[in-house]
mmCIF file of C-alpha atoms in Angstrom:
data_model
loop_
_atom_site.group_PDB
_atom_site.id
_atom_site.type_symbol
_atom_site.label_atom_id
_atom_site.label_comp_id
_atom_site.label_asym_id
_atom_site.label_seq_id
_atom_site.Cartn_x
_atom_site.Cartn_y
_atom_site.Cartn_z
ATOM 1 C CA GLY A 1 100.365 136.709 7.527
ATOM 2 C CA ALA A 2 101.506 140.699 8.274
ATOM 3 C CA GLY A 3 103.859 141.626 5.913
ATOM 4 C CA VAL A 4 106.384 144.893 6.115
ATOM 5 C CA SER A 5 104.698 148.473 7.900
ATOM 6 C CA GLN A 6 105.862 151.664 7.344
ATOM 7 C CA SER A 7 104.894 154.563 9.420
ATOM 8 C CA PRO A 8 104.272 157.148 9.064
ATOM 9 C CA SER A 9 102.587 156.387 5.121
ATOM 10 C CA ASN A 10 103.236 160.809 4.456
ATOM 11 C CA LYS A 11 105.433 163.081 6.221
ATOM 12 C CA VAL A 12 105.981 167.130 5.196
ATOM 13 C CA THR A 13 108.408 168.175 7.457
ATOM 14 C CA GLU A 14 109.810 172.370 6.911
ATOM 15 C CA LYS A 15 113.614 172.637 5.859
ATOM 16 C CA GLY A 16 116.074 171.866 8.364
ATOM 17 C CA LYS A 17 113.526 170.117 10.949
ATOM 18 C CA ASP A 18 114.800 166.037 12.047
ATOM 19 C CA VAL A 19 113.197 162.891 10.828
ATOM 20 C CA GLU A 20 112.462 159.771 11.724
ATOM 21 C CA LEU A 21 111.007 156.826 9.821
ATOM 22 C CA ARG A 22 109.671 154.143 10.899
ATOM 23 C CA CYS A 23 109.725 149.851 9.781
ATOM 24 C CA ASP A 24 108.309 147.226 11.037
ATOM 25 C CA PRO A 25 109.881 144.295 9.287
ATOM 26 C CA ILE A 26 108.804 141.204 8.906
ATOM 27 C CA SER A 27 109.066 138.313 11.798
ATOM 28 C CA GLY A 28 111.821 136.539 12.357
ATOM 29 C CA HIS A 29 113.083 137.994 8.717
ATOM 30 C CA THR A 30 116.837 139.048 9.786
ATOM 31 C CA ALA A 31 117.863 140.763 6.944
ATOM 32 C CA LEU A 32 116.143 144.931 6.668
ATOM 33 C CA TYR A 33 116.635 146.772 4.211
ATOM 34 C CA TRP A 34 116.351 151.011 3.945
ATOM 35 C CA TYR A 35 115.427 152.370 0.279
ATOM 36 C CA ARG A 36 115.084 155.289 -1.726
ATOM 37 C CA GLN A 37 113.051 156.760 -4.984
ATOM 38 C CA SER A 38 113.121 159.891 -5.705
ATOM 39 C CA LEU A 39 110.708 161.176 -8.304
ATOM 40 C CA GLY A 40 112.157 160.376 -12.361
ATOM 41 C CA GLN A 41 114.358 158.381 -10.597
ATOM 42 C CA GLY A 42 115.259 154.549 -9.709
ATOM 43 C CA LEU A 43 115.569 153.325 -7.426
ATOM 44 C CA GLU A 44 118.977 153.892 -4.703
ATOM 45 C CA PHE A 45 119.866 151.856 -2.137
ATOM 46 C CA LEU A 46 120.859 153.464 1.438
ATOM 47 C CA ILE A 47 122.012 151.217 4.165
ATOM 48 C CA TYR A 48 120.815 147.688 5.501
ATOM 49 C CA PHE A 49 121.309 145.504 8.610
ATOM 50 C CA GLN A 50 121.681 141.301 8.855
ATOM 51 C CA GLY A 51 121.380 140.442 12.698
ATOM 52 C CA ASN A 52 123.704 141.578 15.367
ATOM 53 C CA SER A 53 126.236 143.429 12.527
ATOM 54 C CA ALA A 54 127.227 146.581 12.058
ATOM 55 C CA PRO A 55 125.536 147.686 8.917
ATOM 56 C CA ASP A 56 126.507 148.560 5.756
ATOM 57 C CA LYS A 57 126.209 152.435 4.974
ATOM 58 C CA SER A 58 127.351 152.601 1.851
ATOM 59 C CA GLY A 59 124.844 153.946 0.093
ATOM 60 C CA LEU A 60 124.092 156.510 2.979
ATOM 61 C CA PRO A 61 124.337 160.123 1.256
ATOM 62 C CA SER A 62 125.337 161.831 3.640
ATOM 63 C CA ASP A 63 126.222 161.713 7.675
ATOM 64 C CA ARG A 64 122.612 164.047 7.802
ATOM 65 C CA PHE A 65 120.933 159.964 6.865
ATOM 66 C CA SER A 66 121.553 157.501 9.776
ATOM 67 C CA ALA A 67 119.933 154.798 10.989
ATOM 68 C CA GLU A 68 119.268 151.786 14.461
ATOM 69 C CA ARG A 69 117.631 148.821 13.562
ATOM 70 C CA THR A 70 116.745 147.858 18.378
ATOM 71 C CA GLY A 71 116.489 144.238 19.225
ATOM 72 C CA GLY A 72 116.965 142.583 15.657
ATOM 73 C CA SER A 73 113.615 143.959 14.327
ATOM 74 C CA VAL A 74 112.281 147.310 14.435
ATOM 75 C CA SER A 75 114.423 150.060 12.223
ATOM 76 C CA THR A 76 114.518 154.202 12.213
ATOM 77 C CA LEU A 77 115.426 155.717 9.077
ATOM 78 C CA THR A 78 116.566 159.455 10.638
ATOM 79 C CA ILE A 79 117.303 162.185 8.798
ATOM 80 C CA GLN A 80 118.629 165.076 10.362
ATOM 81 C CA ARG A 81 118.658 168.483 9.433
ATOM 82 C CA THR A 82 116.014 168.207 5.819
ATOM 83 C CA GLN A 83 116.718 170.304 2.833
ATOM 84 C CA GLN A 84 114.311 169.346 -0.119
ATOM 85 C CA GLU A 85 116.420 167.414 -2.291
ATOM 86 C CA ASP A 86 115.144 164.390 0.990
ATOM 87 C CA SER A 87 111.986 165.183 -0.623
ATOM 88 C CA ALA A 88 111.435 161.594 -1.580
ATOM 89 C CA VAL A 89 109.783 158.256 -1.218
ATOM 90 C CA TYR A 90 111.979 155.977 1.407
ATOM 91 C CA LEU A 91 110.899 152.266 1.113
ATOM 92 C CA CYS A 92 111.828 149.644 3.462
ATOM 93 C CA ALA A 93 112.267 144.981 2.533
ATOM 94 C CA SER A 94 113.572 142.859 4.247
ATOM 95 C CA SER A 95 114.720 139.148 3.985
ATOM 96 C CA PRO A 96 114.742 135.816 5.826
ATOM 97 C CA TYR A 97 118.291 136.050 5.130
ATOM 98 C CA LEU A 98 121.108 138.308 4.174
ATOM 99 C CA GLY A 99 122.779 134.758 2.195
ATOM 100 C CA GLY A 100 120.812 136.298 -1.932
ATOM 101 C CA ALA A 101 119.181 132.910 -2.397
ATOM 102 C CA TYR A 102 115.772 134.931 -0.694
ATOM 103 C CA GLU A 103 113.632 137.074 -1.672
ATOM 104 C CA GLN A 104 112.977 140.745 -0.976
ATOM 105 C CA TYR A 105 109.806 142.530 1.517
ATOM 106 C CA PHE A 106 109.434 145.992 0.561
ATOM 107 C CA GLY A 107 106.872 147.576 2.659
ATOM 108 C CA PRO A 108 104.382 150.069 1.292
ATOM 109 C CA GLY A 109 106.913 154.002 1.973
ATOM 110 C CA THR A 110 106.713 156.598 3.355
ATOM 111 C CA ARG A 111 106.612 159.981 1.486
ATOM 112 C CA LEU A 112 108.639 162.631 2.518
ATOM 113 C CA THR A 113 107.628 166.153 1.536
ATOM 114 C CA VAL A 114 110.351 168.975 2.487
ATOM 115 C CA THR A 115 109.308 172.561 2.434
ATOM 116 C CA LYS B 1 128.275 150.018 -10.552
ATOM 117 C CA GLN B 2 125.997 148.077 -11.008
ATOM 118 C CA GLU B 3 123.880 149.665 -14.164
ATOM 119 C CA VAL B 4 120.447 148.194 -14.703
ATOM 120 C CA THR B 5 117.761 149.362 -17.261
ATOM 121 C CA GLN B 6 114.393 148.407 -18.751
ATOM 122 C CA ILE B 7 112.937 148.998 -22.510
ATOM 123 C CA PRO B 8 110.881 151.052 -22.792
ATOM 124 C CA ALA B 9 109.756 152.521 -20.471
ATOM 125 C CA ALA B 10 106.212 153.034 -20.607
ATOM 126 C CA LEU B 11 104.263 151.182 -23.073
ATOM 127 C CA SER B 12 100.643 150.575 -23.939
ATOM 128 C CA VAL B 13 99.320 147.522 -25.436
ATOM 129 C CA PRO B 14 94.424 146.991 -25.374
ATOM 130 C CA GLU B 15 93.591 143.688 -23.318
ATOM 131 C CA GLY B 16 94.485 140.545 -24.110
ATOM 132 C CA GLU B 17 98.183 141.143 -25.836
ATOM 133 C CA ASN B 18 101.669 139.498 -24.926
ATOM 134 C CA LEU B 19 103.806 141.572 -23.834
ATOM 135 C CA VAL B 20 107.737 140.813 -23.376
ATOM 136 C CA LEU B 21 109.120 143.950 -20.601
ATOM 137 C CA ASN B 22 112.797 143.851 -20.755
ATOM 138 C CA CYS B 23 115.290 144.751 -18.281
ATOM 139 C CA SER B 24 119.681 144.657 -19.152
ATOM 140 C CA PHE B 25 122.222 144.977 -16.449
ATOM 141 C CA THR B 26 126.289 145.404 -17.065
ATOM 142 C CA ASP B 27 127.843 143.520 -15.065
ATOM 143 C CA SER B 28 126.706 139.700 -15.056
ATOM 144 C CA ALA B 29 128.039 138.892 -11.496
ATOM 145 C CA ILE B 30 123.885 139.203 -10.075
ATOM 146 C CA TYR B 31 123.571 136.862 -7.943
ATOM 147 C CA ASN B 32 119.662 136.898 -9.061
ATOM 148 C CA LEU B 33 117.147 138.858 -9.634
ATOM 149 C CA GLN B 34 113.560 140.432 -8.706
ATOM 150 C CA TRP B 35 110.872 142.110 -11.261
ATOM 151 C CA PHE B 36 108.422 143.838 -9.186
ATOM 152 C CA ARG B 37 105.402 145.167 -9.903
ATOM 153 C CA GLN B 38 104.674 148.890 -8.539
ATOM 154 C CA ASP B 39 101.326 150.688 -8.415
ATOM 155 C CA PRO B 40 101.095 154.006 -7.687
ATOM 156 C CA GLY B 41 101.320 155.467 -4.532
ATOM 157 C CA LYS B 42 101.932 151.673 -3.297
ATOM 158 C CA GLY B 43 105.129 149.388 -2.309
ATOM 159 C CA LEU B 44 106.651 146.734 -4.080
ATOM 160 C CA THR B 45 105.114 143.560 -4.897
ATOM 161 C CA SER B 46 107.931 140.885 -5.476
ATOM 162 C CA LEU B 47 106.639 138.720 -8.922
ATOM 163 C CA LEU B 48 108.866 136.632 -9.639
ATOM 164 C CA LEU B 49 112.505 135.716 -8.295
ATOM 165 C CA ILE B 50 115.393 133.568 -10.965
ATOM 166 C CA GLN B 51 118.850 132.201 -9.433
ATOM 167 C CA SER B 52 121.438 133.366 -11.541
ATOM 168 C CA SER B 53 121.762 129.494 -11.684
ATOM 169 C CA GLN B 54 118.336 129.851 -13.022
ATOM 170 C CA ARG B 55 116.748 130.563 -16.250
ATOM 171 C CA GLU B 56 113.746 131.396 -15.747
ATOM 172 C CA GLN B 57 110.971 131.376 -13.317
ATOM 173 C CA THR B 58 106.776 131.393 -14.036
ATOM 174 C CA SER B 59 104.098 132.276 -11.962
ATOM 175 C CA GLY B 60 100.259 131.922 -13.269
ATOM 176 C CA ARG B 61 100.353 134.138 -16.747
ATOM 177 C CA LEU B 62 103.810 135.879 -16.306
ATOM 178 C CA ASN B 63 107.341 133.993 -17.298
ATOM 179 C CA ALA B 64 110.448 135.695 -16.027
ATOM 180 C CA SER B 65 113.711 134.844 -18.568
ATOM 181 C CA LEU B 66 117.336 135.258 -17.287
ATOM 182 C CA ASP B 67 120.749 135.248 -19.414
ATOM 183 C CA LYS B 68 123.728 136.286 -17.904
ATOM 184 C CA SER B 69 125.696 135.802 -20.360
ATOM 185 C CA SER B 70 124.355 138.935 -22.567
ATOM 186 C CA GLY B 71 123.218 140.724 -19.545
ATOM 187 C CA ARG B 72 119.386 140.442 -19.971
ATOM 188 C CA SER B 73 116.368 139.433 -18.296
ATOM 189 C CA THR B 74 112.834 139.641 -19.462
ATOM 190 C CA LEU B 75 109.212 139.258 -17.802
ATOM 191 C CA TYR B 76 106.546 137.781 -20.527
ATOM 192 C CA ILE B 77 102.570 138.383 -19.430
ATOM 193 C CA ALA B 78 100.411 135.983 -21.413
ATOM 194 C CA ALA B 79 97.261 137.435 -22.264
ATOM 195 C CA SER B 80 97.012 141.428 -20.525
ATOM 196 C CA GLN B 81 93.964 142.816 -18.212
ATOM 197 C CA PRO B 82 93.422 146.126 -17.230
ATOM 198 C CA GLY B 83 94.401 145.023 -13.487
ATOM 199 C CA ASP B 84 98.539 143.815 -14.762
ATOM 200 C CA SER B 85 98.910 148.026 -15.770
ATOM 201 C CA ALA B 86 101.691 149.015 -13.172
ATOM 202 C CA THR B 87 105.563 150.209 -13.151
ATOM 203 C CA TYR B 88 107.270 147.047 -14.343
ATOM 204 C CA LEU B 89 110.994 147.380 -11.708
ATOM 205 C CA CYS B 90 113.063 144.451 -12.465
ATOM 206 C CA ALA B 91 116.265 144.241 -9.497
ATOM 207 C CA GLY B 92 120.133 142.851 -9.731
ATOM 208 C CA ARG B 93 121.471 142.332 -6.304
ATOM 209 C CA GLY B 94 124.931 141.474 -6.040
ATOM 210 C CA GLN B 95 127.284 138.309 -5.462
ATOM 211 C CA THR B 96 129.532 140.902 -3.222
ATOM 212 C CA GLY B 97 129.779 143.849 -1.080
ATOM 213 C CA ALA B 98 125.719 144.660 0.498
ATOM 214 C CA ASN B 99 123.571 142.265 -1.527
ATOM 215 C CA ASN B 100 121.735 145.133 -2.175
ATOM 216 C CA LEU B 101 119.098 145.778 -5.520
ATOM 217 C CA PHE B 102 120.073 147.441 -7.544
ATOM 218 C CA PHE B 103 116.669 148.863 -9.939
ATOM 219 C CA GLY B 104 116.395 149.827 -13.252
ATOM 220 C CA THR B 105 114.118 152.847 -13.957
ATOM 221 C CA GLY B 106 111.175 150.465 -14.446
ATOM 222 C CA THR B 107 108.500 150.438 -17.456
ATOM 223 C CA ARG B 108 104.968 151.665 -17.184
ATOM 224 C CA LEU B 109 103.001 149.467 -18.592
ATOM 225 C CA THR B 110 99.385 150.042 -19.061
ATOM 226 C CA VAL B 111 96.775 147.587 -20.585
ATOM 227 C CA ILE B 112 93.507 149.921 -22.488
ATOM 228 C CA PRO B 113 90.226 147.781 -21.655
#
């Protein structure tokens, strides 16, 4: 079946502009996560959604970052007034259930470059 | 906060060798531990998932072990092949909070033909 998809695959933007990154999780997966992978660093958690519950935003690095998940499926990560330190690969993952017993399945990521 | 460390950061082996990748974590209260591989410019591919109640999982030439008491996990790759060349990441899932994964920085494996 179809895996997690993300778009765009690459995005180059100028400092100060806003960007939107999209994630389509695996159909039927109720939990959705966003992570960021910066050059030379490990993956860091940003935000997660579970069904219709309020998202956990504890990993968001600043209030320039926000995310939505419409209809319990597609999610959009928005970065406002981008800075050069926002340059990274943004990865989305989904899993069937938040309960912890299930694997997280990752998309191919969006490589963001802020010039 | 969970800290995950992977040693070594990079490893080169000749084709056919067996090898072990190491992962250690600071908080033994993990729910499960997942091993991934990441190819250059690509996303993560899940390899093995070990629940906290399990000690090991096997898939083909891969075997992952988990020792919560010592805060360690290993990934054993038998009869390595050039196609195994990739970065291997381990990640622990906490028992509280967001249930997100805490990742190590990975081991970059090169299998030389």
